[in-house]
Amino acid sequence: MPKIKFETDYQEGCHPRILERLVSTNMEQTSGYGYDPHTEHARELIRATIGRPNAGVYFMAGGTQTNATVIKHFLKPYEGVISVSSGHINVHESGAIESTGHKVIALPGINGLLDAGELRQYLAAFYDDPTYEHMAIPGMVYVSYSSELGTLYTKQGLSDIKSVCSEYGLKLFIDGARLGAGLTSETSDMTIKDIAGLCDAFYIGGTKTGALLGEAVVFPEPERQDLRHFTTLIKQQGGLLAKGRLLGIQFEALFEDGLYFENARHANSQAMKIRQAFIEAGVEFLIDSPTNQQFPILTREQNEALSEKFSYETWQPMDDGRTAVRFCTSWATSDENISALIEAIHQL
Amino acid sequence: MPKIKFETDYQEGCHPRILERLVSTNMEQTSGYGYDPHTEHARELIRATIGRPNAGVYFMAGGTQTNATVIKHFLKPYEGVISVSSGHINVHESGAIESTGHKVIALPGINGLLDAGELRQYLAAFYDDPTYEHMAIPGMVYVSYSSELGTLYTKQGLSDIKSVCSEYGLKLFIDGARLGAGLTSETSDMTIKDIAGLCDAFYIGGTKTGALLGEAVVFPEPERQDLRHFTTLIKQQGGLLAKGRLLGIQFEALFEDGLYFENARHANSQAMKIRQAFIEAGVEFLIDSPTNQQFPILTREQNEALSEKFSYETWQPMDDGRTAVRFCTSWATSDENISALIEAIHQL
Amino acid sequence: MPKIKFETDYQEGCHPRILERLVSTNMEQTSGYGYDPHTEHARELIRATIGRPNAGVYFMAGGTQTNATVIKHFLKPYEGVISVSSGHINVHESGAIESTGHKVIALPGINGLLDAGELRQYLAAFYDDPTYEHMAIPGMVYVSYSSELGTLYTKQGLSDIKSVCSEYGLKLFIDGARLGAGLTSETSDMTIKDIAGLCDAFYIGGTKTGALLGEAVVFPEPERQDLRHFTTLIKQQGGLLAKGRLLGIQFEALFEDGLYFENARHANSQAMKIRQAFIEAGVEFLIDSPTNQQFPILTREQNEALSEKFSYETWQPMDDGRTAVRFCTSWATSDENISALIEAIHQL
Amino acid sequence: MPKIKFETDYQEGCHPRILERLVSTNMEQTSGYGYDPHTEHARELIRATIGRPNAGVYFMAGGTQTNATVIKHFLKPYEGVISVSSGHINVHESGAIESTGHKVIALPGINGLLDAGELRQYLAAFYDDPTYEHMAIPGMVYVSYSSELGTLYTKQGLSDIKSVCSEYGLKLFIDGARLGAGLTSETSDMTIKDIAGLCDAFYIGGTKTGALLGEAVVFPEPERQDLRHFTTLIKQQGGLLAKGRLLGIQFEALFEDGLYFENARHANSQAMKIRQAFIEAGVEFLIDSPTNQQFPILTREQNEALSEKFSYETWQPMDDGRTAVRFCTSWATSDENISALIEAIHQL
């Protein structure tokens, strides 16, 4: 019998309402490359959702591609991008940012989050250094909401980072691969409009919130960007789908009646049940995550017991022999599977 | 009333049998990034189809991405890739190849096809030039089957190119965005096994042959390549889909029972009807294409007449005031639409 | 007995007055990376020479490095640089421009010179093409003065190119590897102030006009550029010499009392003697060059006769069996060697 | 009165014996790009010095250029280079390595030195990580001898690193910008032959050891490398000087009769006098350097006192209000200046 998977938030296909939309539109004839009515409609829906009727909205096929393209757009050749050490671009993109010619400048951060104070200190020291002309110039800041460790910036924390960016002339880009999980977390004090107001660009992750694939890049203030040739840049980076509507149709479905947030809320809600079960079982966590990724620390026995029926990611070995693991939920996580897992946790 | 579109071979969604497969597998739980049973099955089907049980098979999301990744894989930093001037990588990829650091060395070619004699002449002159150390070194050859102009290499023509490549130590890569249309053309004297035997890598284009998206890169002789980290390279180029099975499932459907070739054959067959109608109407062609792209040269009056009910691509203005246009067919081109077009052509 | 070399304009060391300056300053202690009084003085001399007291002036070590750095500075990632096909960046820089991620868009040109009409036609067609979003966007124009074939733009010709650039928002960059030879040619109708007034950047080639090495990049209107981090870009491209004064001292010597133009004038003058001798001998030329590179077309017998005592570059084989060769003169070409060559030419 | 400079080891011109050689050869006619007898002779002298008659030897103009070119040569597109955090490529090359597309993978190290144990631990953990396919693959190791902090690997330490490299298939490259200072340090237990035997490539820094500019890249075992087109790569990186002999002549002078080591020994010897004076004055050091860079930690009063007559680099502020500074010596550091400095130190 196959194990029940809690490995990732992309282990099923797409939400049935998205699939239905793909089926019902399948034989329509449309122009390629995103010049179709569905994609245009999806753009309008996103603009309305964030309250920015002029926002630049572009669809791409995956997170790494999106990060590399947006960062390449913002940076001059001699500039680097600041990220917390655990940031996706610094660890898990196979050097994609460097392959576009730019250094990722890694700062330690706290619990996967960049700290405004640390950022300011770094920048002050940078420009105080008489040799700074010989270093990659910091040109932008990259943060993730929610972070790679499931944690969240407070509105104040992100505003502080934005202030430092403004002070030093840096662009701020928010990786929203798990934006839904972040915004619908009970602990979040931000809305998607807040996100739009606090950055130069962000993306709305579709892949991990119910789409087959697709990320929507948003430039809230396009008049401050030179976006005339952004589609050409997407093309150059290999991110322009011939059947661009595949992305448009999915985002149409996600933003027409709130499915995006519904999916994310479901994922969080299921994750909180897992969290509660581990707490009740006296299991500690690597990090206190209020979103759809949970990082309990298991003893060898616990790990063996759970892994009999469930699969999940090994995150990192702890010094005391225990292992931090990751349980991930999504729009597709069923109550049935959650119940089975909780039961198993209670038997640990 | 909307016009009937003959603009591209990617103006509909995907073949219904592919869509059904996506629907039926939607809630399966699988690992990401192509490590799922469907993708593995698709690999096996392709290996069997080309008669190479050990072939390296990788799935990517689009043609430009695929070309850039394969070319980056093959070339050393100081090397360039030879292409006919009209080659997709030289014209319509927004400088994607150059963005990976490599020069596209364009040779004129004939009717969109590279000529082995011209290639040899170029290479001989290159190494005769005492200053060649100061030039980008030719490292590989890129050809398309079918070509950007719908034309086809003969087996002899491609073998001759392969011979020159072997002589000069160049890799040979075949862009198969329209491989299906090429192989199922009545004038083709090659099979997919021939293709596999004549190159170091090729790709099987899914997007233009009935898939929502997806191209399958094939390395027929993986033991001659260092492919250990090719997945990392795909990831770096932004081409690794989290829900990799989206590609695997589609290629499973395409190669399980010949749907790939069936789709292509249908496209060609519909194109031949269009071709015949234009011939009967006394219309000349820019090029004699035996595949799913047809390039009639229309007078202003003819163009205006046809564009009332049909949309198609303007290809290039001719010196005499006429315009070469492109009619494109696909797996989705209906008999009904073909009849309507033929009727209109006959009334020119 | 060694042959007398007319191969290049960089076959000797440096002009004695430069060498003396290097000797006399050798034990001075200065700061590195161009922050020394000599380099600053050289900047001032160049600014005075071109009549632009605010010009940005930077020193680099070689032409390819300079071209790649300036082009990287001007272009956005999706942009390419337009050059005549025979342009140095398109042929003899080993793909250096492409290695920074940018396409060289080659136009045929005439006698090594870009034609304003052809340029406008290319740009008009480019933006008329409905698929231009899928192409490398033209971002700047590169020309050489004098050209790789020794030819010269007229002031009108260059002004016309500048006008087209302005119309289409392109930067204009002049490669001045042989700027001296160009400006001191008897046929030139331009001054260095004209050059400065007709472009966004140009460089003054030192290597081929009497320096050991060194090129001075000039941005006549720095306020229109973002040059704050140009030194960092030079450093990134490997062009920032620790002992930057090595360049500053040489340009000090070259621009203090007109040595730069004196050297160039000498080279041209010696070249004209060679030219005259070939004309008198009834030898044809590949191209009519008014500068220090001369391209006579020799029969096999003539080539064999001359190559007994002289060495020069083989340029290209002609269809009729003759060979175009290049004789190159410089600041160092002695009257004695010229007399020997002329005598030999007269004996052909 | 100008201050006496101890800022860098590149604040004067070149050693007089080098300058004499440049003067005496100035009017010789030679071929360009390093194809001259002096450069060939310099190659032979270096091969003899390291006892490797077949070694590949190439001359370049500066350290950053050299590092970027060699690293670009060794790495595949998806690979990164491991360096200690304080390594020159990670800090002071303006992102030059990243601009060639490669990640610098920084490990903490100890006193500017990479630790073999830490390296092995990193690599073991890397390949244990189930997500390693999504990371930049470690392809080579970069170390400096002497390091950026003046420290030295022991022969055992470097051999251990080499062993780890062999185990994991990594190339090992030694940055020898200050190779001379390293090898002639009294604490060094290595010869240049040892260096050649422990790496895949290293470079002999000329700029900081008495040359005007110039670094000699050495591949001790060229048969294990594909160096056929290394000159083309140098050209592409903008590192190929037209008057390549400028480098050859200098290295001829440096390696003909041991001037290279003589220069380095002098620098170290003068540094040891400074070191001794600071010890006698009870001043602590940031790091215990046995080479030509000394890093005393000065109180504000000491700093003010010394900076009246001497200039030197501010290195880093200490937590207790003191400042670590750098005094640097070279082949050109006179006994007179050393005496003046020692006297001042004794008066602190």
CSV table of C-alpha atoms in Angstrom, one decimal, chain C residues 3-16 19 22-33 61-62 64-65 68 72 88 92-97 99-100 206-213 231-233 235-239 241-243 245-246 331-332 337, chain D residues 3-16 19 22-33 61-62 64-65 68 72 88 92-97 99-100 206-213 231-233 235-239 241-243 245-246 331-332 337:
chain,number,residue,atom,x,y,z
C,3,LYS,CA,62.2,40.2,-41.9
C,4,ILE,CA,61.1,43.8,-41.6
C,5,LYS,CA,57.6,43.6,-40.0
C,6,PHE,CA,54.6,45.5,-41.3
C,7,GLU,CA,52.2,43.1,-39.6
C,8,THR,CA,50.5,45.3,-37.1
C,9,ASP,CA,50.6,48.6,-35.3
C,10,TYR,CA,51.6,47.0,-32.1
C,11,GLN,CA,54.8,45.2,-32.9
C,12,GLU,CA,57.1,47.5,-31.0
C,13,GLY,CA,57.1,48.7,-27.4
C,14,CYS,CA,56.1,52.2,-26.7
C,15,HIS,CA,57.1,55.7,-27.9
C,16,PRO,CA,60.4,56.7,-26.2
C,19,LEU,CA,59.0,55.1,-21.8
C,22,LEU,CA,57.6,55.5,-16.9
C,23,VAL,CA,61.3,55.5,-16.0
C,24,SER,CA,61.2,58.9,-14.3
C,25,THR,CA,58.1,58.2,-12.2
C,26,ASN,CA,59.0,54.6,-11.4
C,27,MET,CA,59.8,55.0,-7.7
C,28,GLU,CA,57.0,57.4,-6.8
C,29,GLN,CA,54.6,56.1,-4.3
C,30,THR,CA,50.9,56.4,-5.4
C,31,SER,CA,47.6,54.9,-4.6
C,32,GLY,CA,46.3,52.1,-6.7
C,33,TYR,CA,43.5,51.6,-9.2
C,61,ALA,CA,44.0,47.7,-20.6
C,62,GLY,CA,42.8,46.6,-24.0
C,64,THR,CA,38.2,43.9,-26.3
C,65,GLN,CA,38.0,44.5,-22.6
C,68,ALA,CA,32.8,44.4,-23.6
C,72,LYS,CA,27.7,45.8,-20.9
C,88,HIS,CA,35.8,44.0,-34.4
C,92,HIS,CA,37.7,39.2,-33.6
C,93,GLU,CA,36.8,39.3,-29.9
C,94,SER,CA,36.2,35.6,-29.4
C,95,GLY,CA,32.5,36.1,-28.6
C,96,ALA,CA,33.4,38.6,-25.8
C,97,ILE,CA,30.2,40.5,-26.2
C,99,SER,CA,29.9,36.2,-23.2
C,100,THR,CA,28.4,39.2,-21.4
C,206,GLY,CA,46.6,53.9,-26.8
C,207,THR,CA,48.0,50.5,-27.7
C,208,LYS,CA,48.0,51.1,-31.4
C,209,THR,CA,49.2,54.7,-31.1
C,210,GLY,CA,52.3,54.4,-29.1
C,211,ALA,CA,51.5,53.2,-25.6
C,212,LEU,CA,52.5,49.8,-24.2
C,213,LEU,CA,48.8,49.2,-23.5
C,231,THR,CA,34.7,51.5,-11.8
C,232,THR,CA,33.1,48.5,-10.2
C,233,LEU,CA,32.0,47.3,-13.6
C,235,LYS,CA,36.8,45.7,-11.9
C,236,GLN,CA,34.2,43.0,-12.5
C,237,GLN,CA,35.3,42.7,-16.1
C,238,GLY,CA,38.9,42.3,-15.0
C,239,GLY,CA,40.0,45.6,-16.4
C,241,LEU,CA,44.9,47.5,-13.0
C,242,ALA,CA,46.3,47.6,-9.4
C,243,LYS,CA,49.0,49.8,-10.8
C,245,ARG,CA,49.1,54.7,-13.0
C,246,LEU,CA,50.7,52.6,-15.7
C,331,TRP,CA,54.4,55.6,-34.8
C,332,ALA,CA,57.4,53.3,-34.9
C,337,ASN,CA,62.1,50.4,-43.4
D,3,LYS,CA,53.2,60.5,3.9
D,4,ILE,CA,55.3,57.4,3.6
D,5,LYS,CA,53.0,54.8,2.1
D,6,PHE,CA,52.7,51.3,3.5
D,7,GLU,CA,49.2,50.9,1.9
D,8,THR,CA,49.8,48.2,-0.6
D,9,ASP,CA,52.4,46.2,-2.4
D,10,TYR,CA,51.6,47.9,-5.7
D,11,GLN,CA,52.3,51.5,-4.9
D,12,GLU,CA,55.5,51.9,-6.9
D,13,GLY,CA,56.3,51.0,-10.6
D,14,CYS,CA,58.4,48.0,-11.3
D,15,HIS,CA,61.7,46.7,-10.2
D,16,PRO,CA,64.5,48.6,-12.0
D,19,LEU,CA,62.3,48.5,-16.4
D,22,LEU,CA,61.6,47.0,-21.1
D,23,VAL,CA,63.9,49.9,-22.2
D,24,SER,CA,66.5,47.7,-23.9
D,25,THR,CA,63.9,45.7,-25.9
D,26,ASN,CA,61.6,48.6,-26.7
D,27,MET,CA,62.3,48.9,-30.4
D,28,GLU,CA,62.4,45.2,-31.2
D,29,GLN,CA,59.8,44.1,-33.7
D,30,THR,CA,57.8,41.1,-32.5
D,31,SER,CA,54.5,39.4,-33.2
D,32,GLY,CA,51.6,40.2,-30.9
D,33,TYR,CA,49.5,38.4,-28.4
D,61,ALA,CA,47.1,41.3,-17.0
D,62,GLY,CA,45.6,41.2,-13.5
D,64,THR,CA,40.7,39.3,-11.0
D,65,GLN,CA,40.9,38.6,-14.7
D,68,ALA,CA,37.7,34.7,-13.6
D,72,LYS,CA,35.4,29.8,-16.2
D,88,HIS,CA,39.5,37.4,-2.9
D,92,HIS,CA,36.9,41.9,-3.7
D,93,GLU,CA,36.3,41.1,-7.3
D,94,SER,CA,33.0,42.9,-7.8
D,95,GLY,CA,31.2,39.8,-8.5
D,96,ALA,CA,33.5,38.8,-11.4
D,97,ILE,CA,33.1,35.1,-10.8
D,99,SER,CA,29.4,37.5,-13.8
D,100,THR,CA,30.8,34.4,-15.6
D,206,GLY,CA,53.7,39.6,-10.9
D,207,THR,CA,52.0,42.8,-10.1
D,208,LYS,CA,52.6,42.5,-6.3
D,209,THR,CA,56.1,41.1,-6.7
D,210,GLY,CA,57.8,43.8,-8.8
D,211,ALA,CA,56.2,43.8,-12.2
D,212,LEU,CA,54.2,46.7,-13.7
D,213,LEU,CA,51.4,44.2,-14.2
D,231,THR,CA,44.0,31.6,-25.5
D,232,THR,CA,40.6,32.2,-27.1
D,233,LEU,CA,39.1,32.1,-23.6
D,235,LYS,CA,40.8,36.8,-25.4
D,236,GLN,CA,37.1,36.5,-24.7
D,237,GLN,CA,37.7,37.6,-21.1
D,238,GLY,CA,39.5,40.7,-22.4
D,239,GLY,CA,42.9,39.5,-21.0
D,241,LEU,CA,47.3,42.0,-24.6
D,242,ALA,CA,48.1,43.0,-28.2
D,243,LYS,CA,51.6,43.8,-27.0
D,245,ARG,CA,55.5,40.8,-24.8
D,246,LEU,CA,55.0,43.5,-22.1
D,331,TRP,CA,60.2,44.7,-3.2
D,332,ALA,CA,60.3,48.6,-3.1
D,337,ASN,CA,61.2,54.1,5.3
